[in-house]
């Protein structure tokens, strides 16, 4: 079955190191629903942008690689029969209700490296 990567774009990640269960209730609840449905096969939540480090030819800097209003807050992998099904599943992500959104990309290749 085809796999689709869903990149979550928001003003910043909700998964701060000191985030409470209440802070994470909505994103984690959404993840739990997708996992229970069998559609989501893997997921990674990123920490906020101020914890990012960027590597360039001249060295390492603090912060994200691109300074923009939104950052990638996380990514998850879906299995779906086709684009329409993948988009319908991704459309349920709570990030699209605010100023954020998601990007859906067909996965070409790869997987967990042992």
PDB file of C-alpha atoms in Angstrom:
ATOM      1  CA  UNK A   1       0.000   0.000   0.000  1.00  0.00           C
ATOM      2  CA  UNK A   2       1.371   3.465  -0.799  1.00  0.00           C
ATOM      3  CA  UNK A   3       2.781   5.521   2.044  1.00  0.00           C
ATOM      4  CA  UNK A   4       2.367   9.277   2.460  1.00  0.00           C
ATOM      5  CA  UNK A   5       4.380  11.597   4.677  1.00  0.00           C
ATOM      6  CA  UNK A   6       2.348  14.323   6.378  1.00  0.00           C
ATOM      7  CA  UNK A   7       4.434  17.336   7.403  1.00  0.00           C
ATOM      8  CA  UNK A   8       2.753  19.503  10.040  1.00  0.00           C
ATOM      9  CA  UNK A   9       3.334  23.266   9.696  1.00  0.00           C
ATOM     10  CA  UNK A  10       2.509  25.527  12.640  1.00  0.00           C
ATOM     11  CA  UNK A  11       3.865  28.654  14.291  1.00  0.00           C
ATOM     12  CA  UNK A  12       5.824  26.302  16.569  1.00  0.00           C
ATOM     13  CA  UNK A  13       5.664  22.825  18.066  1.00  0.00           C
ATOM     14  CA  UNK A  14       3.386  22.146  21.029  1.00  0.00           C
ATOM     15  CA  UNK A  15       5.918  19.564  22.222  1.00  0.00           C
ATOM     16  CA  UNK A  16       8.057  21.782  24.431  1.00  0.00           C
ATOM     17  CA  UNK A  17      10.214  19.988  26.966  1.00  0.00           C
ATOM     18  CA  UNK A  18       7.961  21.284  29.753  1.00  0.00           C
ATOM     19  CA  UNK A  19       4.650  20.680  27.912  1.00  0.00           C
ATOM     20  CA  UNK A  20       1.858  19.346  30.080  1.00  0.00           C
ATOM     21  CA  UNK A  21      -0.610  16.599  29.227  1.00  0.00           C
ATOM     22  CA  UNK A  22      -3.173  19.366  28.775  1.00  0.00           C
ATOM     23  CA  UNK A  23      -0.885  21.169  26.281  1.00  0.00           C
ATOM     24  CA  UNK A  24      -0.532  17.976  24.267  1.00  0.00           C
ATOM     25  CA  UNK A  25      -4.088  16.649  24.544  1.00  0.00           C
ATOM     26  CA  UNK A  26      -5.207  17.730  21.066  1.00  0.00           C
ATOM     27  CA  UNK A  27      -2.163  16.711  19.000  1.00  0.00           C
ATOM     28  CA  UNK A  28      -1.645  13.472  20.925  1.00  0.00           C
ATOM     29  CA  UNK A  29      -5.360  12.664  20.760  1.00  0.00           C
ATOM     30  CA  UNK A  30      -5.292  13.090  16.992  1.00  0.00           C
ATOM     31  CA  UNK A  31      -2.255  10.810  16.786  1.00  0.00           C
ATOM     32  CA  UNK A  32      -3.936   8.204  18.960  1.00  0.00           C
ATOM     33  CA  UNK A  33      -7.003   8.227  16.671  1.00  0.00           C
ATOM     34  CA  UNK A  34      -4.872   7.744  13.545  1.00  0.00           C
ATOM     35  CA  UNK A  35      -2.842   4.979  15.183  1.00  0.00           C
ATOM     36  CA  UNK A  36      -6.023   3.200  16.309  1.00  0.00           C
ATOM     37  CA  UNK A  37      -7.410   3.364  12.777  1.00  0.00           C
ATOM     38  CA  UNK A  38      -4.315   1.628  11.425  1.00  0.00           C
ATOM     39  CA  UNK A  39      -3.640   4.412   8.908  1.00  0.00           C
ATOM     40  CA  UNK A  40      -0.661   5.953  10.716  1.00  0.00           C
ATOM     41  CA  UNK A  41       2.404   3.725  10.809  1.00  0.00           C
ATOM     42  CA  UNK A  42       4.985   6.095  12.349  1.00  0.00           C
ATOM     43  CA  UNK A  43       5.094   9.588  13.842  1.00  0.00           C
ATOM     44  CA  UNK A  44       7.633  12.050  15.178  1.00  0.00           C
ATOM     45  CA  UNK A  45       6.878  15.257  17.082  1.00  0.00           C
ATOM     46  CA  UNK A  46       9.613  17.859  17.021  1.00  0.00           C
ATOM     47  CA  UNK A  47      10.549  20.216  19.850  1.00  0.00           C
ATOM     48  CA  UNK A  48      10.072  23.984  19.423  1.00  0.00           C
ATOM     49  CA  UNK A  49      12.216  25.931  16.970  1.00  0.00           C
ATOM     50  CA  UNK A  50      14.382  27.563  19.651  1.00  0.00           C
ATOM     51  CA  UNK A  51      15.913  24.135  20.333  1.00  0.00           C
ATOM     52  CA  UNK A  52      16.897  23.601  16.677  1.00  0.00           C
ATOM     53  CA  UNK A  53      20.482  23.761  15.439  1.00  0.00           C
ATOM     54  CA  UNK A  54      21.399  24.448  11.818  1.00  0.00           C
ATOM     55  CA  UNK A  55      24.591  23.326  10.148  1.00  0.00           C
ATOM     56  CA  UNK A  56      26.048  25.386   7.344  1.00  0.00           C
ATOM     57  CA  UNK A  57      29.446  25.553   5.691  1.00  0.00           C
ATOM     58  CA  UNK A  58      30.565  28.241   8.158  1.00  0.00           C
ATOM     59  CA  UNK A  59      29.476  26.336  11.271  1.00  0.00           C
ATOM     60  CA  UNK A  60      26.572  25.536  13.550  1.00  0.00           C
ATOM     61  CA  UNK A  61      23.989  28.148  14.514  1.00  0.00           C
ATOM     62  CA  UNK A  62      21.075  28.149  16.939  1.00  0.00           C
ATOM     63  CA  UNK A  63      17.581  28.098  15.527  1.00  0.00           C
ATOM     64  CA  UNK A  64      15.883  26.647  12.477  1.00  0.00           C
ATOM     65  CA  UNK A  65      17.520  26.556   9.052  1.00  0.00           C
ATOM     66  CA  UNK A  66      14.918  28.929   7.585  1.00  0.00           C
ATOM     67  CA  UNK A  67      13.531  31.867   9.550  1.00  0.00           C
ATOM     68  CA  UNK A  68       9.840  31.837   8.684  1.00  0.00           C
ATOM     69  CA  UNK A  69       6.482  32.351  10.338  1.00  0.00           C
ATOM     70  CA  UNK A  70       5.890  28.587  10.381  1.00  0.00           C
ATOM     71  CA  UNK A  71       8.083  25.583  11.025  1.00  0.00           C
ATOM     72  CA  UNK A  72       7.703  21.856  10.580  1.00  0.00           C
ATOM     73  CA  UNK A  73       6.407  20.785  13.988  1.00  0.00           C
ATOM     74  CA  UNK A  74       6.304  17.075  13.202  1.00  0.00           C
ATOM     75  CA  UNK A  75       5.843  14.400  10.594  1.00  0.00           C
ATOM     76  CA  UNK A  76       3.937  11.156  10.374  1.00  0.00           C
ATOM     77  CA  UNK A  77       3.554   8.366   7.848  1.00  0.00           C
ATOM     78  CA  UNK A  78       0.183   7.199   6.584  1.00  0.00           C
ATOM     79  CA  UNK A  79      -0.740   4.164   4.560  1.00  0.00           C
ATOM     80  CA  UNK A  80      -3.610   4.841   2.183  1.00  0.00           C
ATOM     81  CA  UNK A  81      -4.936   3.269  -0.996  1.00  0.00           C
ATOM     82  CA  UNK A  82      -4.603   6.497  -3.011  1.00  0.00           C
ATOM     83  CA  UNK A  83      -4.131  10.274  -2.874  1.00  0.00           C
ATOM     84  CA  UNK A  84      -7.802  10.948  -2.161  1.00  0.00           C
ATOM     85  CA  UNK A  85      -7.756   8.671   0.877  1.00  0.00           C
ATOM     86  CA  UNK A  86      -4.437  10.132   2.109  1.00  0.00           C
ATOM     87  CA  UNK A  87      -5.750  13.689   1.760  1.00  0.00           C
ATOM     88  CA  UNK A  88      -8.988  12.823   3.556  1.00  0.00           C
ATOM     89  CA  UNK A  89      -7.021  11.413   6.493  1.00  0.00           C
ATOM     90  CA  UNK A  90      -4.545  14.315   6.576  1.00  0.00           C
ATOM     91  CA  UNK A  91      -7.424  16.805   6.459  1.00  0.00           C
ATOM     92  CA  UNK A  92      -8.373  15.724  10.005  1.00  0.00           C
ATOM     93  CA  UNK A  93      -5.133  17.154  11.464  1.00  0.00           C
ATOM     94  CA  UNK A  94      -5.918  19.892  14.022  1.00  0.00           C
ATOM     95  CA  UNK A  95      -3.123  22.113  12.613  1.00  0.00           C
ATOM     96  CA  UNK A  96      -5.288  23.067   9.638  1.00  0.00           C
ATOM     97  CA  UNK A  97      -7.915  24.750  11.827  1.00  0.00           C
ATOM     98  CA  UNK A  98      -5.626  27.634  12.729  1.00  0.00           C
ATOM     99  CA  UNK A  99      -2.998  29.426  10.699  1.00  0.00           C
ATOM    100  CA  UNK A 100      -1.040  26.213  10.173  1.00  0.00           C
ATOM    101  CA  UNK A 101      -1.519  23.370   7.768  1.00  0.00           C
ATOM    102  CA  UNK A 102      -0.136  20.104   6.549  1.00  0.00           C
ATOM    103  CA  UNK A 103       1.756  19.045   3.450  1.00  0.00           C
ATOM    104  CA  UNK A 104       1.212  15.537   2.103  1.00  0.00           C
ATOM    105  CA  UNK A 105       3.997  13.870   0.120  1.00  0.00           C
ATOM    106  CA  UNK A 106       4.034  10.441  -1.487  1.00  0.00           C
ATOM    107  CA  UNK A 107       6.931   8.471  -0.007  1.00  0.00           C
ATOM    108  CA  UNK A 108       9.270   7.220  -2.709  1.00  0.00           C
ATOM    109  CA  UNK A 109      11.469   4.906  -0.662  1.00  0.00           C
ATOM    110  CA  UNK A 110      13.083   4.376   2.724  1.00  0.00           C
ATOM    111  CA  UNK A 111      12.139   3.025   6.097  1.00  0.00           C
ATOM    112  CA  UNK A 112      13.562   2.298   9.508  1.00  0.00           C
ATOM    113  CA  UNK A 113      17.293   1.720   9.391  1.00  0.00           C
ATOM    114  CA  UNK A 114      18.550  -1.092  11.584  1.00  0.00           C
TER     115      UNK A 114
END
